[in-house]
């Protein structure tokens, strides 16, 4: 990411706006150029976010710790619950794993109750008064073994989620107000029966960016800029389903992805992928969900079969 930041800094005086995504060090860029949320440490820090939201919304039990033995004492007090361990900062599910007493962790970490259910994310525009215009909800693909996504790695999305919830809209609106959000934002949820758990807040362009644009035939970057500038955005009706898959390398080696359709984020052919690294991004769309899913799965097979 630092390499991309360095490249971006070369053009910083030639652009009107800077739109930051996840893992970007916002402090490296001029504040007057950034359009969107800037002071987001209280959101990106998973424990600070828990402290901010847990009295108003349903969240998993969350603890900030430095000692794995202390984590074991907490886990022992809740024999009917499962727990996961997270870094205090992070995105994409990286570094998240199941708790076990043999884990070796340096520094602070998060011990969090595991909630089983559907993983979904909202996507909305926030205006300067922090009111929102809801765009959609997407199904999240997390830890897919078929895609090589061990544990809780982010493996893609399906947009839109076919079972929309008024609770998600209401909670997203309240969180936008509490966190004083502007621009394109999202919230990650777990839907467990009738319970809606808040997992994370994404104060930036999300991983569903391309899917929202394809499904709604809209320019989300333009919508982000307009909403930040308090220019009302009309959300188009959904036109089609979009599917994003991120296949991870199952066995280290070289892959020739150059002639496979619907594949993006392609590395050079002389790059040797290590096991567990993302190979590429697959994006498909269709008015019928089953067709979009089937096509993405066919492309996934081509990606894995392209190993030299």
C-alpha atoms as a printed R data frame, in Angstrom:
    type eleno elety resid chain resno       x       y       z
1   ATOM     1    CA   UNK     A     1   0.000   0.000   0.000
2   ATOM     2    CA   UNK     A     2   2.886   2.404   0.731
3   ATOM     3    CA   UNK     A     3   4.027   2.080  -2.893
4   ATOM     4    CA   UNK     A     4   0.593   3.173  -4.108
5   ATOM     5    CA   UNK     A     5   0.580   6.048  -1.635
6   ATOM     6    CA   UNK     A     6   3.995   7.154  -2.895
7   ATOM     7    CA   UNK     A     7   2.727   7.113  -6.493
8   ATOM     8    CA   UNK     A     8  -0.409   9.030  -5.531
9   ATOM     9    CA   UNK     A     9   1.648  11.694  -3.775
10  ATOM    10    CA   UNK     A    10   3.424  12.442  -7.060
11  ATOM    11    CA   UNK     A    11   0.093  13.637  -8.495
12  ATOM    12    CA   UNK     A    12  -1.396  15.227  -5.400
13  ATOM    13    CA   UNK     A    13  -1.108  18.787  -6.734
14  ATOM    14    CA   UNK     A    14  -2.752  17.874 -10.053
15  ATOM    15    CA   UNK     A    15  -6.046  16.533  -8.724
16  ATOM    16    CA   UNK     A    16  -9.151  18.131  -7.273
17  ATOM    17    CA   UNK     A    17  -9.877  15.439  -4.685
18  ATOM    18    CA   UNK     A    18  -8.317  12.447  -2.971
19  ATOM    19    CA   UNK     A    19 -10.643   9.545  -2.132
20  ATOM    20    CA   UNK     A    20  -9.089   7.121   0.346
21  ATOM    21    CA   UNK     A    21  -9.919   3.447   0.677
22  ATOM    22    CA   UNK     A    22  -9.000   0.934   3.366
23  ATOM    23    CA   UNK     A    23  -5.470   0.756   4.797
24  ATOM    24    CA   UNK     A    24  -4.442   4.143   3.354
25  ATOM    25    CA   UNK     A    25  -2.403   6.347   5.691
26  ATOM    26    CA   UNK     A    26  -4.596   9.442   5.430
27  ATOM    27    CA   UNK     A    27  -2.072  11.545   7.353
28  ATOM    28    CA   UNK     A    28   0.312  11.465   4.372
29  ATOM    29    CA   UNK     A    29  -2.052  13.516   2.214
30  ATOM    30    CA   UNK     A    30  -3.122  17.192   2.475
31  ATOM    31    CA   UNK     A    31  -6.350  17.393   4.463
32  ATOM    32    CA   UNK     A    32  -7.785  20.009   2.124
33  ATOM    33    CA   UNK     A    33  -7.537  17.539  -0.769
34  ATOM    34    CA   UNK     A    34  -9.211  14.608   0.973
35  ATOM    35    CA   UNK     A    35 -12.929  14.349   0.335
36  ATOM    36    CA   UNK     A    36 -14.617  12.070   2.807
37  ATOM    37    CA   UNK     A    37 -13.936  11.072   6.391
38  ATOM    38    CA   UNK     A    38 -10.525  12.034   7.760
39  ATOM    39    CA   UNK     A    39 -10.401  11.582  11.560
40  ATOM    40    CA   UNK     A    40 -11.455   7.936  11.745
41  ATOM    41    CA   UNK     A    41  -9.198   6.348  14.366
42  ATOM    42    CA   UNK     A    42 -12.144   5.973  16.756
43  ATOM    43    CA   UNK     A    43 -13.835   3.887  14.041
44  ATOM    44    CA   UNK     A    44 -10.845   1.933  12.690
45  ATOM    45    CA   UNK     A    45  -9.803   0.967  16.215
46  ATOM    46    CA   UNK     A    46 -12.124  -1.969  16.840
47  ATOM    47    CA   UNK     A    47 -12.235  -1.537  20.610
48  ATOM    48    CA   UNK     A    48 -12.864   2.221  20.479
49  ATOM    49    CA   UNK     A    49 -15.743   1.519  18.075
50  ATOM    50    CA   UNK     A    50 -17.171  -1.074  20.460
51  ATOM    51    CA   UNK     A    51 -17.041   1.379  23.357
52  ATOM    52    CA   UNK     A    52 -18.805   4.000  21.235
53  ATOM    53    CA   UNK     A    53 -21.625   1.787  19.978
54  ATOM    54    CA   UNK     A    54 -22.296  -1.033  22.435
55  ATOM    55    CA   UNK     A    55 -24.797   0.888  24.593
56  ATOM    56    CA   UNK     A    56 -26.978   1.727  21.595
57  ATOM    57    CA   UNK     A    57 -26.723  -1.350  19.369
58  ATOM    58    CA   UNK     A    58 -26.321  -5.091  19.566
59  ATOM    59    CA   UNK     A    59 -22.606  -6.000  19.313
60  ATOM    60    CA   UNK     A    60 -20.647  -9.158  20.124
61  ATOM    61    CA   UNK     A    61 -18.946  -9.168  23.531
62  ATOM    62    CA   UNK     A    62 -15.571  -7.556  22.878
63  ATOM    63    CA   UNK     A    63 -12.418  -7.289  25.016
64  ATOM    64    CA   UNK     A    64  -9.093  -5.542  24.414
65  ATOM    65    CA   UNK     A    65  -6.294  -7.636  25.903
66  ATOM    66    CA   UNK     A    66  -2.532  -8.104  25.927
67  ATOM    67    CA   UNK     A    67  -2.323 -11.579  27.470
68  ATOM    68    CA   UNK     A    68  -3.612 -14.786  25.866
69  ATOM    69    CA   UNK     A    69  -3.925 -16.327  29.346
70  ATOM    70    CA   UNK     A    70  -6.358 -13.573  30.307
71  ATOM    71    CA   UNK     A    71  -8.297 -14.388  27.149
72  ATOM    72    CA   UNK     A    72  -8.462 -17.999  28.315
73  ATOM    73    CA   UNK     A    73  -9.973 -16.933  31.646
74  ATOM    74    CA   UNK     A    74 -12.687 -14.962  29.841
75  ATOM    75    CA   UNK     A    75 -13.442 -17.823  27.451
76  ATOM    76    CA   UNK     A    76 -13.711 -20.247  30.395
77  ATOM    77    CA   UNK     A    77 -16.457 -18.071  31.906
78  ATOM    78    CA   UNK     A    78 -18.624 -18.562  28.803
79  ATOM    79    CA   UNK     A    79 -18.572 -22.278  27.960
80  ATOM    80    CA   UNK     A    80 -21.566 -21.918  25.607
81  ATOM    81    CA   UNK     A    81 -19.881 -19.265  23.419
82  ATOM    82    CA   UNK     A    82 -17.200 -19.353  20.756
83  ATOM    83    CA   UNK     A    83 -14.547 -16.634  20.478
84  ATOM    84    CA   UNK     A    84 -12.310 -15.204  17.804
85  ATOM    85    CA   UNK     A    85  -9.133 -13.129  18.025
86  ATOM    86    CA   UNK     A    86  -8.672  -9.973  15.937
87  ATOM    87    CA   UNK     A    87  -6.001  -7.297  15.537
88  ATOM    88    CA   UNK     A    88  -7.035  -3.944  16.975
89  ATOM    89    CA   UNK     A    89  -6.678  -2.464  13.481
90  ATOM    90    CA   UNK     A    90  -7.199  -4.273  10.210
91  ATOM    91    CA   UNK     A    91  -9.477  -4.961   7.269
92  ATOM    92    CA   UNK     A    92 -10.404  -7.737   4.869
93  ATOM    93    CA   UNK     A    93 -10.515 -10.335   7.637
94  ATOM    94    CA   UNK     A    94  -6.714 -10.467   7.737
95  ATOM    95    CA   UNK     A    95  -5.271 -11.627  11.036
96  ATOM    96    CA   UNK     A    96  -8.596 -12.893  12.398
97  ATOM    97    CA   UNK     A    97  -8.582 -16.451  13.728
98  ATOM    98    CA   UNK     A    98 -10.375 -18.733  16.161
99  ATOM    99    CA   UNK     A    99  -9.270 -18.389  19.760
100 ATOM   100    CA   UNK     A   100  -7.100 -21.161  21.109
101 ATOM   101    CA   UNK     A   101  -4.893 -21.188  24.167
102 ATOM   102    CA   UNK     A   102  -1.733 -21.815  22.135
103 ATOM   103    CA   UNK     A   103  -1.910 -18.596  20.157
104 ATOM   104    CA   UNK     A   104   1.205 -16.435  20.361
105 ATOM   105    CA   UNK     A   105   0.380 -12.723  20.099
106 ATOM   106    CA   UNK     A   106   2.599  -9.712  20.670
107 ATOM   107    CA   UNK     A   107   0.927  -6.540  21.861
108 ATOM   108    CA   UNK     A   108  -2.744  -5.625  22.075
109 ATOM   109    CA   UNK     A   109  -5.444  -7.752  20.480
110 ATOM   110    CA   UNK     A   110  -9.213  -8.108  20.457
111 ATOM   111    CA   UNK     A   111 -11.043 -11.102  21.888
112 ATOM   112    CA   UNK     A   112 -14.565 -11.155  20.475
113 ATOM   113    CA   UNK     A   113 -17.600 -13.358  20.796
114 ATOM   114    CA   UNK     A   114 -18.317 -15.227  17.564
115 ATOM   115    CA   UNK     A   115 -21.824 -14.663  16.218
116 ATOM   116    CA   UNK     A   116 -23.126 -17.187  13.724
117 ATOM   117    CA   UNK     A   117 -25.393 -15.934  10.943
118 ATOM   118    CA   UNK     A   118 -25.528 -14.168   7.586
119 ATOM   119    CA   UNK     A   119 -22.705 -11.704   7.019
120 ATOM   120    CA   UNK     A   120 -23.968  -8.615   5.169
121 ATOM   121    CA   UNK     A   121 -22.843  -5.040   4.596
122 ATOM   122    CA   UNK     A   122 -24.808  -1.863   4.000
123 ATOM   123    CA   UNK     A   123 -23.770   0.770   1.470
124 ATOM   124    CA   UNK     A   124 -25.033   4.327   1.866
125 ATOM   125    CA   UNK     A   125 -24.247   7.967   1.191
126 ATOM   126    CA   UNK     A   126 -23.910  10.359   4.114
127 ATOM   127    CA   UNK     A   127 -24.435  14.100   3.747
128 ATOM   128    CA   UNK     A   128 -22.780  16.879   5.805
129 ATOM   129    CA   UNK     A   129 -25.692  16.773   8.283
130 ATOM   130    CA   UNK     A   130 -24.917  13.010   8.499
131 ATOM   131    CA   UNK     A   131 -28.351  11.952   7.191
132 ATOM   132    CA   UNK     A   132 -28.075   9.047   4.781
133 ATOM   133    CA   UNK     A   133 -29.344   7.914   1.411
134 ATOM   134    CA   UNK     A   134 -29.370   4.107   1.503
135 ATOM   135    CA   UNK     A   135 -28.077   2.449  -1.657
136 ATOM   136    CA   UNK     A   136 -28.180  -1.269  -0.939
137 ATOM   137    CA   UNK     A   137 -27.180  -4.190   1.250
138 ATOM   138    CA   UNK     A   138 -24.764  -6.854   0.015
139 ATOM   139    CA   UNK     A   139 -24.134 -10.439   1.016
140 ATOM   140    CA   UNK     A   140 -20.553 -10.975   2.177
141 ATOM   141    CA   UNK     A   141 -18.513 -14.069   1.338
142 ATOM   142    CA   UNK     A   142 -16.252 -14.704   4.313
143 ATOM   143    CA   UNK     A   143 -13.752 -17.527   4.839
144 ATOM   144    CA   UNK     A   144 -14.811 -19.595   1.821
145 ATOM   145    CA   UNK     A   145 -12.787 -22.811   1.707
146 ATOM   146    CA   UNK     A   146 -13.724 -23.199  -1.965
147 ATOM   147    CA   UNK     A   147 -11.926 -19.902  -2.620
148 ATOM   148    CA   UNK     A   148  -9.004 -20.712  -0.362
149 ATOM   149    CA   UNK     A   149 -10.087 -18.110   2.183
150 ATOM   150    CA   UNK     A   150  -8.902 -19.590   5.463
151 ATOM   151    CA   UNK     A   151 -10.588 -18.557   8.695
152 ATOM   152    CA   UNK     A   152 -12.300 -15.179   8.180
153 ATOM   153    CA   UNK     A   153 -10.714 -13.771   5.013
154 ATOM   154    CA   UNK     A   154 -12.837 -11.521   2.833
155 ATOM   155    CA   UNK     A   155 -13.666 -13.497  -0.330
156 ATOM   156    CA   UNK     A   156 -16.178 -11.250  -2.085
157 ATOM   157    CA   UNK     A   157 -19.771 -10.065  -2.201
158 ATOM   158    CA   UNK     A   158 -23.121 -10.534  -3.877
159 ATOM   159    CA   UNK     A   159 -25.078  -7.329  -4.574
160 ATOM   160    CA   UNK     A   160 -27.867  -6.735  -3.734
161 ATOM   161    CA   UNK     A   161 -28.703  -8.939  -0.743
162 ATOM   162    CA   UNK     A   162 -32.021 -10.601  -1.526
163 ATOM   163    CA   UNK     A   163 -33.500 -10.171   1.966
164 ATOM   164    CA   UNK     A   164 -33.340  -6.428   2.756
165 ATOM   165    CA   UNK     A   165 -33.976  -5.335   6.345
166 ATOM   166    CA   UNK     A   166 -35.425  -2.084   7.697
167 ATOM   167    CA   UNK     A   167 -33.310  -2.626  10.818
168 ATOM   168    CA   UNK     A   168 -30.140  -2.364   8.727
169 ATOM   169    CA   UNK     A   169 -31.299   0.924   7.230
170 ATOM   170    CA   UNK     A   170 -32.233   2.363  10.635
171 ATOM   171    CA   UNK     A   171 -28.995   1.268  12.313
172 ATOM   172    CA   UNK     A   172 -26.880   2.560   9.421
173 ATOM   173    CA   UNK     A   173 -28.607   5.951   9.690
174 ATOM   174    CA   UNK     A   174 -28.012   6.172  13.441
175 ATOM   175    CA   UNK     A   175 -24.362   5.137  13.115
176 ATOM   176    CA   UNK     A   176 -23.813   7.743  10.405
177 ATOM   177    CA   UNK     A   177 -25.063  10.381  12.841
178 ATOM   178    CA   UNK     A   178 -23.063   9.088  15.816
179 ATOM   179    CA   UNK     A   179 -19.826   8.799  13.819
180 ATOM   180    CA   UNK     A   180 -20.454  12.035  11.868
181 ATOM   181    CA   UNK     A   181 -19.899  10.312   8.537
182 ATOM   182    CA   UNK     A   182 -19.858  11.920   5.092
183 ATOM   183    CA   UNK     A   183 -19.684  10.406   1.616
184 ATOM   184    CA   UNK     A   184 -19.799   6.721   0.726
185 ATOM   185    CA   UNK     A   185 -19.804   4.512   3.836
186 ATOM   186    CA   UNK     A   186 -20.934   1.115   5.018
187 ATOM   187    CA   UNK     A   187 -21.565  -1.025   8.069
188 ATOM   188    CA   UNK     A   188 -20.851  -4.754   8.418
189 ATOM   189    CA   UNK     A   189 -23.517  -6.809  10.173
190 ATOM   190    CA   UNK     A   190 -24.277 -10.356  11.235
191 ATOM   191    CA   UNK     A   191 -27.936 -11.321  10.938
192 ATOM   192    CA   UNK     A   192 -28.750 -13.961  13.539
193 ATOM   193    CA   UNK     A   193 -32.445 -14.858  13.363
194 ATOM   194    CA   UNK     A   194 -34.162 -11.545  14.208
195 ATOM   195    CA   UNK     A   195 -31.057 -10.062  15.799
196 ATOM   196    CA   UNK     A   196 -28.859  -7.588  13.907
197 ATOM   197    CA   UNK     A   197 -25.298  -7.385  15.255
198 ATOM   198    CA   UNK     A   198 -23.010  -4.511  14.294
199 ATOM   199    CA   UNK     A   199 -19.526  -5.835  13.511
200 ATOM   200    CA   UNK     A   200 -17.588  -3.001  11.879
201 ATOM   201    CA   UNK     A   201 -18.073   0.460  10.386
202 ATOM   202    CA   UNK     A   202 -16.362   1.266   7.082
203 ATOM   203    CA   UNK     A   203 -15.938   5.084   6.860
204 ATOM   204    CA   UNK     A   204 -14.822   4.965   3.221
205 ATOM   205    CA   UNK     A   205 -15.399   3.466  -0.209
206 ATOM   206    CA   UNK     A   206 -16.089  -0.242   0.379
207 ATOM   207    CA   UNK     A   207 -15.185  -3.509  -1.316
208 ATOM   208    CA   UNK     A   208 -18.633  -3.505  -2.933
209 ATOM   209    CA   UNK     A   209 -17.708  -0.391  -4.971
210 ATOM   210    CA   UNK     A   210 -17.621  -2.105  -8.387
211 ATOM   211    CA   UNK     A   211 -20.709  -4.172  -7.653
212 ATOM   212    CA   UNK     A   212 -22.818  -1.167  -6.664
213 ATOM   213    CA   UNK     A   213 -21.765   0.613  -9.848
214 ATOM   214    CA   UNK     A   214 -22.665  -2.388 -12.004
215 ATOM   215    CA   UNK     A   215 -25.907  -3.306 -10.242
216 ATOM   216    CA   UNK     A   216 -27.262   0.234 -10.104
217 ATOM   217    CA   UNK     A   217 -25.600   1.657 -13.246
218 ATOM   218    CA   UNK     A   218 -24.264   4.573 -11.214
219 ATOM   219    CA   UNK     A   219 -20.966   6.381 -10.777
220 ATOM   220    CA   UNK     A   220 -20.245   5.828  -7.087
221 ATOM   221    CA   UNK     A   221 -17.135   8.034  -7.050
222 ATOM   222    CA   UNK     A   222 -19.226  10.938  -8.365
223 ATOM   223    CA   UNK     A   223 -21.970  10.136  -5.848
224 ATOM   224    CA   UNK     A   224 -19.390  10.147  -3.037
225 ATOM   225    CA   UNK     A   225 -18.100  13.575  -4.076
226 ATOM   226    CA   UNK     A   226 -21.601  15.003  -4.470
227 ATOM   227    CA   UNK     A   227 -22.819  13.758  -1.099
228 ATOM   228    CA   UNK     A   228 -19.725  15.195   0.614
229 ATOM   229    CA   UNK     A   229 -20.536  18.521  -1.042
230 ATOM   230    CA   UNK     A   230 -24.174  18.312   0.067
231 ATOM   231    CA   UNK     A   231 -25.448  17.750  -3.471
232 ATOM   232    CA   UNK     A   232 -28.410  15.360  -3.409
233 ATOM   233    CA   UNK     A   233 -27.911  12.041  -5.211
234 ATOM   234    CA   UNK     A   234 -30.844  10.137  -6.695
235 ATOM   235    CA   UNK     A   235 -30.242   6.419  -6.252
236 ATOM   236    CA   UNK     A   236 -31.215   4.497  -9.420
237 ATOM   237    CA   UNK     A   237 -33.295   1.338  -9.285
238 ATOM   238    CA   UNK     A   238 -31.311  -1.878  -9.191
239 ATOM   239    CA   UNK     A   239 -30.729  -3.269 -12.697
240 ATOM   240    CA   UNK     A   240 -28.955  -6.553 -12.094
241 ATOM   241    CA   UNK     A   241 -27.141  -8.766  -9.624
242 ATOM   242    CA   UNK     A   242 -23.364  -8.534  -9.383
243 ATOM   243    CA   UNK     A   243 -20.964 -11.082  -7.904
244 ATOM   244    CA   UNK     A   244 -17.389 -10.519  -6.759
245 ATOM   245    CA   UNK     A   245 -15.115 -13.445  -5.919
246 ATOM   246    CA   UNK     A   246 -11.542 -13.289  -4.654
247 ATOM   247    CA   UNK     A   247  -9.851 -16.688  -5.137
248 ATOM   248    CA   UNK     A   248  -6.773 -17.229  -2.974
249 ATOM   249    CA   UNK     A   249  -3.741 -19.239  -4.037
250 ATOM   250    CA   UNK     A   250  -4.048 -22.883  -2.992
251 ATOM   251    CA   UNK     A   251  -0.527 -23.926  -4.004
252 ATOM   252    CA   UNK     A   252   2.363 -21.591  -4.711
253 ATOM   253    CA   UNK     A   253   3.243 -21.108  -8.344
254 ATOM   254    CA   UNK     A   254   2.799 -19.018 -11.471
255 ATOM   255    CA   UNK     A   255  -0.599 -18.284 -13.032
256 ATOM   256    CA   UNK     A   256  -1.459 -17.047 -16.535
257 ATOM   257    CA   UNK     A   257  -4.646 -15.007 -16.073
258 ATOM   258    CA   UNK     A   258  -4.205 -12.770 -19.123
259 ATOM   259    CA   UNK     A   259  -6.908 -14.265 -21.373
260 ATOM   260    CA   UNK     A   260  -9.585 -15.166 -18.814
261 ATOM   261    CA   UNK     A   261 -12.751 -13.039 -19.078
262 ATOM   262    CA   UNK     A   262 -14.259 -11.201 -16.066
263 ATOM   263    CA   UNK     A   263 -10.907 -11.232 -14.215
264 ATOM   264    CA   UNK     A   264  -9.375  -8.041 -12.776
265 ATOM   265    CA   UNK     A   265  -6.371  -7.051 -10.608
266 ATOM   266    CA   UNK     A   266  -4.032  -9.290 -12.593
267 ATOM   267    CA   UNK     A   267  -0.374  -9.605 -11.570
268 ATOM   268    CA   UNK     A   268   2.541 -10.069 -13.962
269 ATOM   269    CA   UNK     A   269   2.956 -13.586 -15.328
270 ATOM   270    CA   UNK     A   270   6.408 -13.880 -13.776
271 ATOM   271    CA   UNK     A   271   5.032 -13.256 -10.281
272 ATOM   272    CA   UNK     A   272   5.117 -16.336  -8.063
273 ATOM   273    CA   UNK     A   273   2.060 -16.458  -5.836
274 ATOM   274    CA   UNK     A   274   2.448 -17.802  -2.334
275 ATOM   275    CA   UNK     A   275  -0.195 -19.973  -0.726
276 ATOM   276    CA   UNK     A   276  -2.932 -17.796   0.756
277 ATOM   277    CA   UNK     A   277  -2.322 -14.750  -1.460
278 ATOM   278    CA   UNK     A   278  -5.228 -13.368  -3.520
279 ATOM   279    CA   UNK     A   279  -4.850 -14.363  -7.168
280 ATOM   280    CA   UNK     A   280  -7.203 -11.835  -8.751
281 ATOM   281    CA   UNK     A   281 -10.726 -10.403  -8.586
282 ATOM   282    CA   UNK     A   282 -13.618 -11.986 -10.483
283 ATOM   283    CA   UNK     A   283 -16.670  -9.812 -11.235
284 ATOM   284    CA   UNK     A   284 -19.785 -10.994 -13.070
285 ATOM   285    CA   UNK     A   285 -23.274  -9.536 -13.490
286 ATOM   286    CA   UNK     A   286 -26.655 -10.706 -14.728
287 ATOM   287    CA   UNK     A   287 -30.320  -9.898 -14.253
288 ATOM   288    CA   UNK     A   288 -30.707 -13.420 -12.851
289 ATOM   289    CA   UNK     A   289 -28.710 -14.125  -9.684
290 ATOM   290    CA   UNK     A   290 -28.136 -17.795 -10.495
291 ATOM   291    CA   UNK     A   291 -26.592 -16.873 -13.852
292 ATOM   292    CA   UNK     A   292 -24.178 -14.378 -12.278
293 ATOM   293    CA   UNK     A   293 -23.187 -16.914  -9.604
294 ATOM   294    CA   UNK     A   294 -22.737 -19.739 -12.122
295 ATOM   295    CA   UNK     A   295 -20.571 -17.600 -14.397
296 ATOM   296    CA   UNK     A   296 -18.369 -16.467 -11.511
297 ATOM   297    CA   UNK     A   297 -17.846 -20.080 -10.424
298 ATOM   298    CA   UNK     A   298 -16.902 -21.087 -13.975
299 ATOM   299    CA   UNK     A   299 -14.350 -18.270 -14.107
300 ATOM   300    CA   UNK     A   300 -12.998 -19.322 -10.723
301 ATOM   301    CA   UNK     A   301 -12.254 -22.787 -12.146
302 ATOM   302    CA   UNK     A   302 -10.427 -21.200 -15.087
303 ATOM   303    CA   UNK     A   303  -8.342 -19.130 -12.662
304 ATOM   304    CA   UNK     A   304  -7.239 -22.168 -10.679
305 ATOM   305    CA   UNK     A   305  -6.635 -24.182 -13.855
306 ATOM   306    CA   UNK     A   306  -4.357 -21.435 -15.215
307 ATOM   307    CA   UNK     A   307  -1.514 -22.522 -12.929
308 ATOM   308    CA   UNK     A   308   1.587 -23.148 -15.043
